[in-house]
XYZ file of C-alpha atoms in Angstrom:
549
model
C 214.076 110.790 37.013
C 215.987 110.546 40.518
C 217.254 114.519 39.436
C 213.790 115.755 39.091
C 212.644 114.569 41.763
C 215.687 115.948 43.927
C 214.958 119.758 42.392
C 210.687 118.917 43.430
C 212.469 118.282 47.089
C 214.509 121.749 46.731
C 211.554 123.490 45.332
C 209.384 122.472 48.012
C 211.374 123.264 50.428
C 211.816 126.906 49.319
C 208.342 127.206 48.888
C 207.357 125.774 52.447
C 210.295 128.402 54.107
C 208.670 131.419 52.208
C 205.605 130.612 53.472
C 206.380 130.258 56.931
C 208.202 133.603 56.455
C 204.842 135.345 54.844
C 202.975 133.877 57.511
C 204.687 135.413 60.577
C 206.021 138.360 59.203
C 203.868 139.653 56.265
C 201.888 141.455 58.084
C 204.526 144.054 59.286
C 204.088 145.503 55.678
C 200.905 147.200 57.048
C 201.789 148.144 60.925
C 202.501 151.440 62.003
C 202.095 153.135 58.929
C 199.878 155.529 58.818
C 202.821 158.131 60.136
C 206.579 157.571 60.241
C 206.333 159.548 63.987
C 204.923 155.393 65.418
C 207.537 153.968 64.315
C 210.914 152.926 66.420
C 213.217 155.694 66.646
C 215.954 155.114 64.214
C 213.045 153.700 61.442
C 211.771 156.794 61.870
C 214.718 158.217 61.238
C 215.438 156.216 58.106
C 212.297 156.870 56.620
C 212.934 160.812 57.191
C 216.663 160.185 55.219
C 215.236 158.282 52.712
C 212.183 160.861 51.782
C 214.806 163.616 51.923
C 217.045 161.362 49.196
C 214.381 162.204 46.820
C 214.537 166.223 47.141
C 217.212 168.456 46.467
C 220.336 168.104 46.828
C 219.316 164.495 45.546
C 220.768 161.510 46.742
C 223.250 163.259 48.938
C 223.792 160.834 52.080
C 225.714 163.389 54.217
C 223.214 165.897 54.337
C 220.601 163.419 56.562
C 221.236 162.000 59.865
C 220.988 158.599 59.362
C 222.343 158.411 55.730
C 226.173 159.881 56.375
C 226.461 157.429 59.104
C 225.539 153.942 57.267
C 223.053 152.360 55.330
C 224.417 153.047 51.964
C 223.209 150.218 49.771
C 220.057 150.033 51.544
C 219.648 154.097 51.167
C 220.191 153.672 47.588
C 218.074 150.938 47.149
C 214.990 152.738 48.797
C 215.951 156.253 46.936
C 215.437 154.349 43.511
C 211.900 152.587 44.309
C 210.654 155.807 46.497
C 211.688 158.203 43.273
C 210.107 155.413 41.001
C 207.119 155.602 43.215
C 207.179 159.287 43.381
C 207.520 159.733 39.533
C 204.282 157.257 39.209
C 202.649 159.605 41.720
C 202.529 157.754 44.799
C 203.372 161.075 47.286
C 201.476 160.409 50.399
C 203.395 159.406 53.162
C 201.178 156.349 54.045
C 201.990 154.704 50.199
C 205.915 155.864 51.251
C 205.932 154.126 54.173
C 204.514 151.006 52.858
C 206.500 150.967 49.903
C 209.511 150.998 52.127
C 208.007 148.023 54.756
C 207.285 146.068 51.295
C 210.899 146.531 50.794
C 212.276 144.868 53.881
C 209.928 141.831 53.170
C 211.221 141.678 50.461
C 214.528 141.516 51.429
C 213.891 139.540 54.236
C 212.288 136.527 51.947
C 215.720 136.969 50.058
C 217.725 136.657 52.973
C 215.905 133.565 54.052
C 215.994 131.970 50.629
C 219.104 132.657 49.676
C 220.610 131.383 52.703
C 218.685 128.156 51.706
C 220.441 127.901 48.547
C 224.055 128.876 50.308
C 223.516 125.926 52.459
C 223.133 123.186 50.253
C 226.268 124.595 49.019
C 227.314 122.615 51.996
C 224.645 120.785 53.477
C 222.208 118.234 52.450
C 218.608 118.914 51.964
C 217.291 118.163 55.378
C 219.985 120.258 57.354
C 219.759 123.269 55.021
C 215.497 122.935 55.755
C 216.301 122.869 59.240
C 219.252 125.598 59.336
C 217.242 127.867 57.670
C 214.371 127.483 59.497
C 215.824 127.924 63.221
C 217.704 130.935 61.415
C 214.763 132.558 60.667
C 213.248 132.511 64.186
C 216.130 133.414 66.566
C 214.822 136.232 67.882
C 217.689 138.873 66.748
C 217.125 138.077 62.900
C 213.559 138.116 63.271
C 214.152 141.518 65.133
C 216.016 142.752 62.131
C 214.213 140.895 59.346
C 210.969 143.304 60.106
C 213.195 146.414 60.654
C 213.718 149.611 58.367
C 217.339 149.069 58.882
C 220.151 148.068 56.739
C 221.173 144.563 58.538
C 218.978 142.333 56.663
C 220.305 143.443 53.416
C 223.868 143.228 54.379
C 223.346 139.958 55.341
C 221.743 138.660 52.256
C 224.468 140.703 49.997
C 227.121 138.668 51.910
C 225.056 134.914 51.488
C 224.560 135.713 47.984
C 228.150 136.765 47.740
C 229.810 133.759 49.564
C 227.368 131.349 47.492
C 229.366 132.597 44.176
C 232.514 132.422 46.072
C 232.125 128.675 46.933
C 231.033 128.240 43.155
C 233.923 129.548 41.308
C 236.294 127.757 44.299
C 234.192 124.029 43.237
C 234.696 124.927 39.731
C 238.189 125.044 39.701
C 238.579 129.268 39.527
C 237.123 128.932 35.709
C 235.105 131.720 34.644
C 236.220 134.558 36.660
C 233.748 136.543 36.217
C 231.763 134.309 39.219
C 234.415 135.357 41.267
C 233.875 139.428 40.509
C 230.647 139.393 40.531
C 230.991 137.663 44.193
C 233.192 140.901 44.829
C 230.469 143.167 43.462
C 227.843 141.796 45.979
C 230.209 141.401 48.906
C 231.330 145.212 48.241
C 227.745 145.998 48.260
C 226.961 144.129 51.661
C 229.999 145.892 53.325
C 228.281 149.369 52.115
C 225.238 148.199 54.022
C 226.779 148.458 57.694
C 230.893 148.453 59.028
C 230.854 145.359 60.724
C 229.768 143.463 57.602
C 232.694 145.572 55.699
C 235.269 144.068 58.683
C 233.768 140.368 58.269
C 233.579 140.648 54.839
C 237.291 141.889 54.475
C 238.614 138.469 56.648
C 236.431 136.656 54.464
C 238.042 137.539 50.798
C 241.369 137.519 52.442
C 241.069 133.792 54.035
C 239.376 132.843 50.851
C 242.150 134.075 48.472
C 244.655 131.637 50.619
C 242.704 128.559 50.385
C 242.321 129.650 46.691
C 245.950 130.031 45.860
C 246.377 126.441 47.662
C 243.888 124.805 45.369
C 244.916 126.245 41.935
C 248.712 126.967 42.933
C 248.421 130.863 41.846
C 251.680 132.942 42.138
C 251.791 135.963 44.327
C 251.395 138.194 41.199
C 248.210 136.211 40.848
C 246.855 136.770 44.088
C 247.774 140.420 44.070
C 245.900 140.760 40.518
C 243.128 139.295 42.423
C 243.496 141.277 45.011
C 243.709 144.721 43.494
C 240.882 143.866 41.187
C 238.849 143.881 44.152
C 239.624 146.481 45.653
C 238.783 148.509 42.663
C 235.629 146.995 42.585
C 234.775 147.741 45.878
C 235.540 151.652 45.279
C 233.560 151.838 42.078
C 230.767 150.005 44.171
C 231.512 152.799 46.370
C 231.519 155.773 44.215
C 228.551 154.561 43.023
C 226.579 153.889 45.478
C 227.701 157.037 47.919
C 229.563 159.240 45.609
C 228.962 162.716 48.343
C 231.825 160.448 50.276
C 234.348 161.406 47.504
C 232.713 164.585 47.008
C 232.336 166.141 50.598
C 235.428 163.499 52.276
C 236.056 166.070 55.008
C 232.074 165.542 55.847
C 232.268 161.891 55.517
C 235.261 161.219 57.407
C 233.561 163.561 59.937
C 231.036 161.488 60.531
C 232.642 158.408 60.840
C 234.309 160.045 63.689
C 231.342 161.082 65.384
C 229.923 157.051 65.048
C 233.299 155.520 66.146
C 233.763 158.150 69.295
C 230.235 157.601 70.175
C 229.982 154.105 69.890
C 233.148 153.331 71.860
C 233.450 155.932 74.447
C 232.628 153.831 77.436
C 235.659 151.836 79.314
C 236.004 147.843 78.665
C 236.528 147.151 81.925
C 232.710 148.578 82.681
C 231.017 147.052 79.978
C 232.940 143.437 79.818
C 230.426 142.183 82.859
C 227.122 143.160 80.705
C 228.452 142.011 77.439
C 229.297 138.655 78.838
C 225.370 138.815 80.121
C 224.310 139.277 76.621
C 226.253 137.049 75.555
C 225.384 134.287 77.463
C 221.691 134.959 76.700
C 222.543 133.289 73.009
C 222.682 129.881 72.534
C 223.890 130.459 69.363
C 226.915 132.175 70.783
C 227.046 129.548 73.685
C 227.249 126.706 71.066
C 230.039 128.265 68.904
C 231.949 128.918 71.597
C 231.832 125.221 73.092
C 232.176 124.238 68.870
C 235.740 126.045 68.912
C 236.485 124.504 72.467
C 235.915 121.128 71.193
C 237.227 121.100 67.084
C 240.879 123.313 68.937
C 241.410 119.864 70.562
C 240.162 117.820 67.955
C 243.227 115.774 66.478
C 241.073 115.594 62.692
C 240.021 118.740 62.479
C 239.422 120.338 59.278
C 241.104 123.333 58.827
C 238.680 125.850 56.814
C 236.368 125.238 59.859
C 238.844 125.919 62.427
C 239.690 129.076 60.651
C 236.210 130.182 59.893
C 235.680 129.558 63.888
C 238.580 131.643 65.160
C 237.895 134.251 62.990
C 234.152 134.693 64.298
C 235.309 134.547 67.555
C 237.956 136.937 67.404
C 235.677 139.650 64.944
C 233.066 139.005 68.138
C 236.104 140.528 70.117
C 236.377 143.580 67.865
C 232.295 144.230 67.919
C 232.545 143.800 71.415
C 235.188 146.855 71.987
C 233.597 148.881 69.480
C 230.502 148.781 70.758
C 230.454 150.213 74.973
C 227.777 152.162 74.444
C 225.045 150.481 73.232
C 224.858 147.417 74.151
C 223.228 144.256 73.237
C 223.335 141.406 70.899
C 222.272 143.378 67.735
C 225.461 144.505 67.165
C 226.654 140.456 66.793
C 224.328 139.927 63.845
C 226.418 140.682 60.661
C 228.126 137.683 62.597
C 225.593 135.293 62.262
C 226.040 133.952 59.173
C 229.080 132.322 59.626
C 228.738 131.358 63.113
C 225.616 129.346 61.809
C 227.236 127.695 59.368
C 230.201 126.679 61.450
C 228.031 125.011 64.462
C 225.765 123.163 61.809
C 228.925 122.134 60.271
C 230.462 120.709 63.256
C 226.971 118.671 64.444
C 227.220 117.112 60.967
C 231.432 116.458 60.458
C 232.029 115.904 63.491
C 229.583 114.835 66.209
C 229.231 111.140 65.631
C 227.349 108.377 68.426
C 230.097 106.305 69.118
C 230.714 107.081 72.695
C 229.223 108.139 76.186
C 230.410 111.760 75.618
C 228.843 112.265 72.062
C 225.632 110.459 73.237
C 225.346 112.850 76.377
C 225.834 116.220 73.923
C 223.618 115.008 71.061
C 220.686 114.183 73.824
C 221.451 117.920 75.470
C 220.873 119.294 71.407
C 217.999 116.914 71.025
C 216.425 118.838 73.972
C 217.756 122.603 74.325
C 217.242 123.266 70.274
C 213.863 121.996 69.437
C 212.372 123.624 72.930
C 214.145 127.327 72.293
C 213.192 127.052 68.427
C 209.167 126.569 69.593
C 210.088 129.275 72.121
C 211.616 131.700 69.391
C 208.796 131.218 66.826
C 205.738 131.270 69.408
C 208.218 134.510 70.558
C 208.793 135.758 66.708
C 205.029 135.011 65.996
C 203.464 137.128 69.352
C 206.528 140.025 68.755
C 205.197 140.890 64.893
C 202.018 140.353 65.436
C 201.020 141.927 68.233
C 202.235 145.154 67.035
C 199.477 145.009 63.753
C 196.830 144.159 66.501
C 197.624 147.090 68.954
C 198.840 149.923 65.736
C 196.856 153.206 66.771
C 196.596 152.378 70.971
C 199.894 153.549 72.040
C 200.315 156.518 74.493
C 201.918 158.362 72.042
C 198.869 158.028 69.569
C 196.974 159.748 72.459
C 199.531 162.295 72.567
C 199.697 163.194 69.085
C 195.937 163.256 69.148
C 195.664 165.655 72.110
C 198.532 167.945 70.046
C 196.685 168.462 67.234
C 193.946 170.383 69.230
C 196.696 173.143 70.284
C 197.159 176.313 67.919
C 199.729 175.915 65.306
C 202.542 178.293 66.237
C 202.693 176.456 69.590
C 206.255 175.741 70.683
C 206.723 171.982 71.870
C 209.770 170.396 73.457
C 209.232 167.379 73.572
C 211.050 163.636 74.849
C 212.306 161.111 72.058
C 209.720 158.610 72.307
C 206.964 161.708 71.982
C 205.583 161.850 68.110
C 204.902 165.248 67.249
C 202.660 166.289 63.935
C 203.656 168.880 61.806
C 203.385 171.954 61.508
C 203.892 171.600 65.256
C 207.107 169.854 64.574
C 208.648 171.680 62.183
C 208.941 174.135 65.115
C 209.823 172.348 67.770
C 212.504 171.420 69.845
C 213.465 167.784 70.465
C 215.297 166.808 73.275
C 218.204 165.096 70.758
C 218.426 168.115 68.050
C 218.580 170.866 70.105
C 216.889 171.030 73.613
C 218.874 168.225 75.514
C 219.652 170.492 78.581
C 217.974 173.269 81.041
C 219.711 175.424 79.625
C 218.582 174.631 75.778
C 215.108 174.445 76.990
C 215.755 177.994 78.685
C 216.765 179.113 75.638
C 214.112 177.628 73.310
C 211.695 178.935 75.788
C 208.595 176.072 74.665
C 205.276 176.676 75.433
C 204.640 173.315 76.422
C 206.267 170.552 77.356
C 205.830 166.622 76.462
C 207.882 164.122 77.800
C 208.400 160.818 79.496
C 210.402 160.728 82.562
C 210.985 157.279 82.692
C 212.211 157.085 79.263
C 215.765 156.256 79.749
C 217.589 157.301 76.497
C 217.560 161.271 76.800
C 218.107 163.670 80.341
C 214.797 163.235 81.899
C 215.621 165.432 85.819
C 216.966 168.379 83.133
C 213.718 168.732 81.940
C 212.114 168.339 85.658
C 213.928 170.810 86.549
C 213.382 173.082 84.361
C 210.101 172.556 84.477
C 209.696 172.996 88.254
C 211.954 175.887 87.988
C 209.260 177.544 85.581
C 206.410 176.605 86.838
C 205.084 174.518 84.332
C 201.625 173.099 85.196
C 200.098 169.619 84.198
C 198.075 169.743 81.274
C 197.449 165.893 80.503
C 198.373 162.535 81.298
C 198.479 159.345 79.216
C 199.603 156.224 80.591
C 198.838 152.623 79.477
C 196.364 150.320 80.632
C 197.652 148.916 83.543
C 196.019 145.310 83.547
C 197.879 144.709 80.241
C 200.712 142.842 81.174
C 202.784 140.854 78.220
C 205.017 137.961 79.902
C 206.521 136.586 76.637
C 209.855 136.971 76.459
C 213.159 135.812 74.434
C 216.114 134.337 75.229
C 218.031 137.518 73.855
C 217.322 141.698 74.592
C 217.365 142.828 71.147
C 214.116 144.295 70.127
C 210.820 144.724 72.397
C 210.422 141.334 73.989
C 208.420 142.286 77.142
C 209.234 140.378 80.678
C 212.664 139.526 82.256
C 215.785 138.068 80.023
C 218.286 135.834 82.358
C 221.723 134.421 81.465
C 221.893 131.071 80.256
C 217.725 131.578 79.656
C 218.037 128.651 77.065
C 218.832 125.543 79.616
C 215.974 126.691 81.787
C 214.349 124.020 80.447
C 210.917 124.917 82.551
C 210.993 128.065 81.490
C 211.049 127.416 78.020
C 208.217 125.738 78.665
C 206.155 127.497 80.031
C 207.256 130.403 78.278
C 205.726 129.312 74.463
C 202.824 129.201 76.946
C 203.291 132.597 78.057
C 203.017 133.958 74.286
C 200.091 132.053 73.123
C 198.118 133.893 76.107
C 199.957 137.486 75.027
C 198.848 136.885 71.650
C 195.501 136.368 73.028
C 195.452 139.473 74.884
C 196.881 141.339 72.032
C 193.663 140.466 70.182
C 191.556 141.290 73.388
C 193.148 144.941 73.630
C 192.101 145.343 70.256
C 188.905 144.744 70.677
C 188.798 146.726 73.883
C 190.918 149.519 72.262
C 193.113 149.599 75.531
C 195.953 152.206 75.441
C 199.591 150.644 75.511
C 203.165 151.789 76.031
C 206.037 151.677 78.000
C 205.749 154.770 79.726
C 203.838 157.219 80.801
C 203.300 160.689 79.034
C 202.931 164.301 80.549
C 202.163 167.061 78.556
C 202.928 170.309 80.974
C 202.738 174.042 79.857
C 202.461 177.520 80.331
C 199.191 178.509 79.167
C 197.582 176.404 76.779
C 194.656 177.867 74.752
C 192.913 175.239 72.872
């Protein structure tokens, strides 16, 4: 009687989390679909690799941009329910692009549920509901939870396969097939992204030592074990990417290219704006005040001490791999663990018996509930808003106006410009091809479309080149300028609009007035709707030659 009515509890808690999750994020299934060209630059992107999966060569990953870089699981996951699709005959790229958004739901209700069930691996009922729950609504996982990107997989690949880790470990290391199988979906997360293949890899290594300590196992044991894995991880491999046997010298090649361009930048410039984003996490904050605290803790237990060096240090690693591109995205595959090991510590260790404890545990009673309403008022307004305003953007406007120009007009064109075929197929963008004066001079484009206050290509090469040529103003799309979004996150990653500070989570004001700050966004989201008020960053100028329309 008392067991059944424990599982209800667990059921109903599942059921509560997934419908908090299809509440705030279901709708991104439907937003910005109509064209992969309104999407975010690297979905767009993804969705482009994936559609070319399904033509010949098939399923070659090196021969798209995105593909022979990473992704790999979640490439071949899309391939096989885009070729299903495709063999049903759902072609058009609107049922394509929603098959693929149904996708990340999809995976992003596993990831939330199956972090659930990890947890009580660990925690009690209560804990795990609340774990989860913040989880789910810090704004970098709800960034990458509604993102065609591979993150949200890896993640989940790596909870499912630590959850059959921590079984076969309780169950005394019978039935080893728990523990393979644990291999198989670890090996799969770590073909999702690198950084989950380097956290992963510290993972199975720490975990065969605590192993061998429980069930006594002779080297020759943990080498077997060992091995075994890594042959499971290459057949995952093979299977999964098998052009990386095929065409190595290609593969290899582009690993180079993502390492070198991902790392190019000096430490000593970046360390000052990666301790800014940083500090914008109290996540991050917290486990680095947990490992402060357990180092000098006299009872300490050691699989949490490990587990909270080892974040730290891998946090090291991302953070000199990644001087380039900057921002707390790049921390996520991290998340997991440093989750687990903060939530571990306010349980274990964190106890009301003296002035110091009582101060901390009144600071959490106050800084987590207020960010956690200012995350999910945050995650609510950030996935929302974009269903409400899908089809207003400048570059809707833009893509409109390009349409009315004859086809074998030549475009060059900025990356946050979406261009319609036939017009793209030959046209020049200012990543693939026409970056410089001097590609531009050589492309020779009819017209030009660009943003110069778009930061991520070289805007003054194309103003000078187009003030060199003479290229006159055509049209000009800019966004509504009374719309003016003020909520914000406590972290950079994804399109929170106003002003992220450091240490943004004590501002305890702030956070107040911030949840404010979204209702009233969300409000105007609705209102520009209704008003069918243009929106975007930047402004657009479309400048040419002679344009006969």
């Amino acid at each position: 009687m008392v067991n059944n009515k424990l599982k209800e509890v667990e059921f109903h808690n599942m059921i509560l989390l997934f419908l908090l999750y299809t509440f705030v994020y279901a709708i991104s299934v439907v937003t910005r679909v109509s064209s992969s060209e309104f999407m975010g630059i690297d979905p767009q992107s993804i969705v482009t690799a994936i559609n070319e999966l399904t033509t010949p060569p098939y399923y070659n990953m090196n021969d798209s941009y995105h593909s022979k870089y990473y992704g790999w699981t979640y490439f071949s996951l899309n391939f096989l329910v885009v070729l299903i699709a495709k063999c049903m005959g759902f072609n058009s790229e609107f049922e394509i692009n929603v098959l693929i958004r149904s996708v990340v739901y999809i995976i992003g209700a596993c990831l939330v549920l199956s972090l659930y069930i990890f947890s009580r691996e660990i925690f009690s009922k209560f804990v795990s509901f609340v774990l989860v729950l913040y989880f789910m609504f810090d704004p970098v996982v709800s960034h990458y939870i509604t993102l065609i990107h591979p993150e949200a997989l890896g993640m989940t690949l790596q909870i499912l396969g630590c959850y059959f880790l921590i079984r076969f470990y309780k169950g005394g290391g019978e039935n080893s097939w728990i523990f393979y199988f644990s291999i198989i979906l670890l090996s799969l997360s770590s073909l999702a992204k690198q950084p989950f293949f380097i956290i992963n890899f510290f993972i199975g290594c720490i975990y065969l030592k605590f192993l061998a300590d429980k069930l006594n196992l002779s080297y020759r044991n943990i080498i077997s074990f060992f091995l075994h894995s890594v042959i499971i991880f290459l057949a995952c491999f093979l299977i999964i990417h098998p052009y990386a046997f095929i065409e190595f010298d290609r593969f290899i090649l582009a690993q180079s290219e993502l390492s070198s361009g991902h790392s190019s930048g000096s430490m000593s410039e970046v360390l000052n704006i990666w301790f800014s984003e940083y500090s914008k996490s109290l996540l991050f904050f917290f486990h680095t005040v947990v490992l402060v605290l357990v180092t000098f803790s006299r009872d300490k237990n050691k699989y949490h001490f490990i587990s909270l060096v080892t974040v730290s240090l891998i946090v090291v690693v991302f953070m000199y791999k990644s001087r380039i591109f900057i921002n707390l995205g790049y921390l996520f595959p991290l998340y997991l663990l440093a989750f687990v090991n903060i939530t571990y510590f306010f349980v274990k260790y964190l106890k009301i018996n003296n002035i110091y404890n009582k101060s901390l545990v009144s600071i959490i009673l106050v800084l987590v509930p207020l960010n956690f309403l200012s995350n999910f008022f945050f995650s609510v307004f950030e996935t929302q808003h974009k269903y409400y305003i899908d089809g207003l953007a400048t570059k809707n406007s833009i893509w409109n106006y390009i349409k009315t120009l004859p086809e074998n007009t030549k475009i060059a064109y900025s990356p946050n410009i979406a261009v319609p075929n036939p017009y793209k197929s030959i046209g020049c963008h200012a990543w693939q091809g026409c970056a410089k004066s001097t590609d531009l001079r050589k492309y020779n484009p009819d017209v030009i479309v660009y943003s110069p206050k778009y930061t991520f290509f070289e805007s003054d090469e194309y103003t000078n080149y187009i003030n060199k040529y003479g290229y006159i103003l055509v049209s000009t799309v800019s966004p509504a300028p009374e719309v003016n979004y003020t909520c914000s996150s406590t972290s950079s990653v994804g399109e929170g609009k106003g002003v992220e500070n450091t240490f943004y989570f004590f501002n305890i004001p702030r956070l107040v007035s911030n949840i404010s700050r979204c209702i009233d966004s969300y409000k105007l989201s609705i209102l520009q709707k209704k008003k069918s008020s243009l929106t975007g960053l930047e402004s657009m100028y479309m400048r040419g030659k002679v344009i006969e329309t």
